Amino acid sequence: MRRLQAGTLRAAVHGLICAAALCVGLAQAAPPLTPSVCSRELSVGWDSWPPYHYLSARQQLDGYSVAVLNEAARRTGCRLNYQQMPWPRTLLSLKNGLVDLAMEALKTPERESFARFVWAYSPTTVRLWGLRSHVAQWPTHRLEDLGKHGKLILGVTRGDSYGTNIDAWLKQPPPTVSVDIGPTLDINVQKLRAKRLDLLLANSATMRAALQAQATEPEVVPLAPVWNTGGAYFIFSKSSVPRPVVEAFQQALTGMRRDGSIQALYQQHFEAPYPEE
């Protein structure tokens, strides 16, 4: 799922090493727990997508996904080099082996052809959003209901996945539903408020962050349906990252789940308990 533009950094954020004090959630530097499995630093493609990865008010990389990845990298002894780029370019660079990994990715057959997926660390839900003054026009309890309301413009964000079922539906929507693909989530929110979209599909957490970052009027609210997409993953390029490195990160994340680190980081960033399965 993606994206909300919240920062203006264009250059890569180089040398962000997981053992450093800059790492989110760590008060001081800490040594790797095991000898490094990495022969070089790993490049991480990212764009601004609060609350998962974004620039803080201090212009430092922050967010839940960043904190989890930094700690996993520390445990594997790997160094990370964060490079800012649009989400579609991150996926293309992963496919071509120009970027090693990305955060907060949903699993799709296309992505599985070029990336290895490491544990769904981030529970993810998708919702429909509309203007409070207009949502009564769109009584919706299932995705199929959208085809019963007459002509409707539905906004989605370029490069995003909304889960297997919704992605398949979007490829062949009902004749009355026009799917409008916007470049970023914040632009889609602006289009929704300008009544250029009737409804908008978006990740629940990122949409709340987007709404907090923009004007409060006209008010945007979620519709009734909530779709659980099964969680987001870290994904590693099959072209550039050896399988043992991927397996080491999987082991690190499993350890973090067992010792409560994942749950603590989730609580820290979302101020809510981790949604256990």
Coordinates of C-alpha atoms in Angstrom, one line a residue, residues 106-226:
L106 CA 1.6 -6.5 0.2
K107 CA 2.1 -9.9 -1.5
T108 CA 1.0 -10.2 -5.1
P109 CA 1.9 -12.8 -7.8
E110 CA 3.7 -10.2 -9.8
R111 CA 5.9 -9.1 -6.9
E112 CA 6.6 -12.7 -6.0
S113 CA 8.2 -13.2 -9.4
F114 CA 11.1 -10.8 -8.5
A115 CA 11.1 -10.5 -4.7
R116 CA 11.3 -12.7 -1.6
F117 CA 8.8 -11.9 1.2
V118 CA 9.8 -11.8 4.8
W119 CA 7.1 -12.3 7.4
A120 CA 4.0 -10.1 7.5
Y121 CA 5.1 -7.9 10.4
S122 CA 2.5 -5.2 9.8
P123 CA -1.2 -5.9 10.0
T124 CA -3.0 -4.0 7.3
T125 CA -6.6 -3.0 6.5
V126 CA -8.1 -1.2 3.6
R127 CA -11.2 1.0 3.6
L128 CA -13.3 3.1 1.3
W129 CA -13.4 6.8 2.1
G130 CA -15.7 9.7 1.1
L131 CA -16.9 13.1 2.1
R132 CA -19.2 13.0 5.1
S133 CA -21.7 15.1 3.2
H134 CA -21.9 12.5 0.4
V135 CA -21.4 9.1 1.9
A136 CA -25.2 8.5 2.2
Q137 CA -25.2 8.3 -1.6
W138 CA -23.0 5.2 -1.4
P139 CA -24.5 2.6 1.0
T140 CA -21.8 -0.1 0.8
H141 CA -21.3 -3.3 2.8
R142 CA -19.4 -5.3 0.2
L143 CA -17.2 -4.4 -2.7
E144 CA -19.9 -5.6 -5.2
D145 CA -22.3 -2.9 -3.9
L146 CA -20.2 -0.3 -5.7
G147 CA -21.7 -1.5 -9.0
K148 CA -25.3 -0.7 -7.8
H149 CA -24.9 3.0 -7.2
G150 CA -24.9 4.3 -10.8
K151 CA -21.9 6.2 -12.2
L152 CA -19.1 6.4 -9.6
I153 CA -15.4 7.5 -9.8
L154 CA -13.2 5.5 -7.5
G155 CA -9.7 6.7 -6.6
V156 CA -6.7 4.4 -6.1
T157 CA -3.0 5.2 -5.9
R158 CA -0.5 4.2 -8.5
G159 CA 1.6 1.2 -7.6
D160 CA -0.5 0.2 -4.6
S161 CA -1.9 -3.2 -3.9
Y162 CA -5.2 -3.5 -1.9
G163 CA -5.1 -7.2 -1.4
T164 CA -5.7 -10.1 -3.8
N165 CA -9.5 -9.9 -4.0
I166 CA -9.7 -6.1 -4.4
D167 CA -6.8 -6.0 -6.9
A168 CA -8.7 -8.6 -9.1
W169 CA -11.9 -6.6 -8.8
L170 CA -10.1 -3.4 -9.9
K171 CA -8.9 -5.0 -13.1
Q172 CA -12.5 -5.6 -14.1
P173 CA -14.8 -3.2 -12.3
P174 CA -18.5 -2.9 -13.1
P175 CA -19.3 -0.7 -16.1
T176 CA -20.6 2.0 -13.9
V177 CA -17.4 2.3 -11.8
S178 CA -14.6 4.4 -13.3
V179 CA -11.2 3.7 -11.6
D180 CA -9.1 6.9 -11.4
I181 CA -5.4 6.2 -10.7
G182 CA -3.6 9.0 -8.8
P183 CA 0.1 9.5 -8.4
T184 CA 0.1 9.8 -4.6
L185 CA -2.4 9.4 -1.7
D186 CA -2.2 13.1 -0.7
I187 CA -3.2 14.1 -4.2
N188 CA -6.0 11.7 -4.2
V189 CA -7.3 13.1 -0.9
Q190 CA -7.2 16.6 -2.5
K191 CA -9.2 15.3 -5.5
L192 CA -11.7 13.7 -3.1
R193 CA -12.2 17.0 -1.3
A194 CA -12.5 18.8 -4.6
K195 CA -15.3 16.3 -5.6
R196 CA -13.2 15.0 -8.5
L197 CA -13.5 11.6 -6.9
D198 CA -16.6 10.0 -5.3
L199 CA -14.8 7.5 -3.2
L200 CA -11.2 6.6 -2.4
L201 CA -9.6 3.3 -1.6
A202 CA -6.8 3.6 1.0
N203 CA -4.8 1.9 3.7
S204 CA -6.5 2.8 7.0
A205 CA -3.4 3.9 8.9
T206 CA -1.9 6.0 6.1
M207 CA -5.2 7.6 5.3
R208 CA -5.6 8.8 8.9
A209 CA -2.1 10.2 8.7
A210 CA -2.9 11.9 5.4
L211 CA -6.1 13.5 6.8
Q212 CA -4.2 14.8 9.8
A213 CA -1.6 16.5 7.5
Q214 CA -4.2 18.3 5.4
A215 CA -7.1 20.7 6.0
T216 CA -9.9 19.4 8.1
E217 CA -12.7 20.5 5.7
P218 CA -14.6 19.1 4.0
E219 CA -14.6 16.2 6.4
V220 CA -13.5 12.8 5.0
V221 CA -14.8 9.7 6.7
P222 CA -14.6 5.9 6.2
L223 CA -17.5 3.8 4.9
A224 CA -18.6 0.7 6.7
P225 CA -16.5 -2.1 5.0
V226 CA -13.1 -3.0 6.5

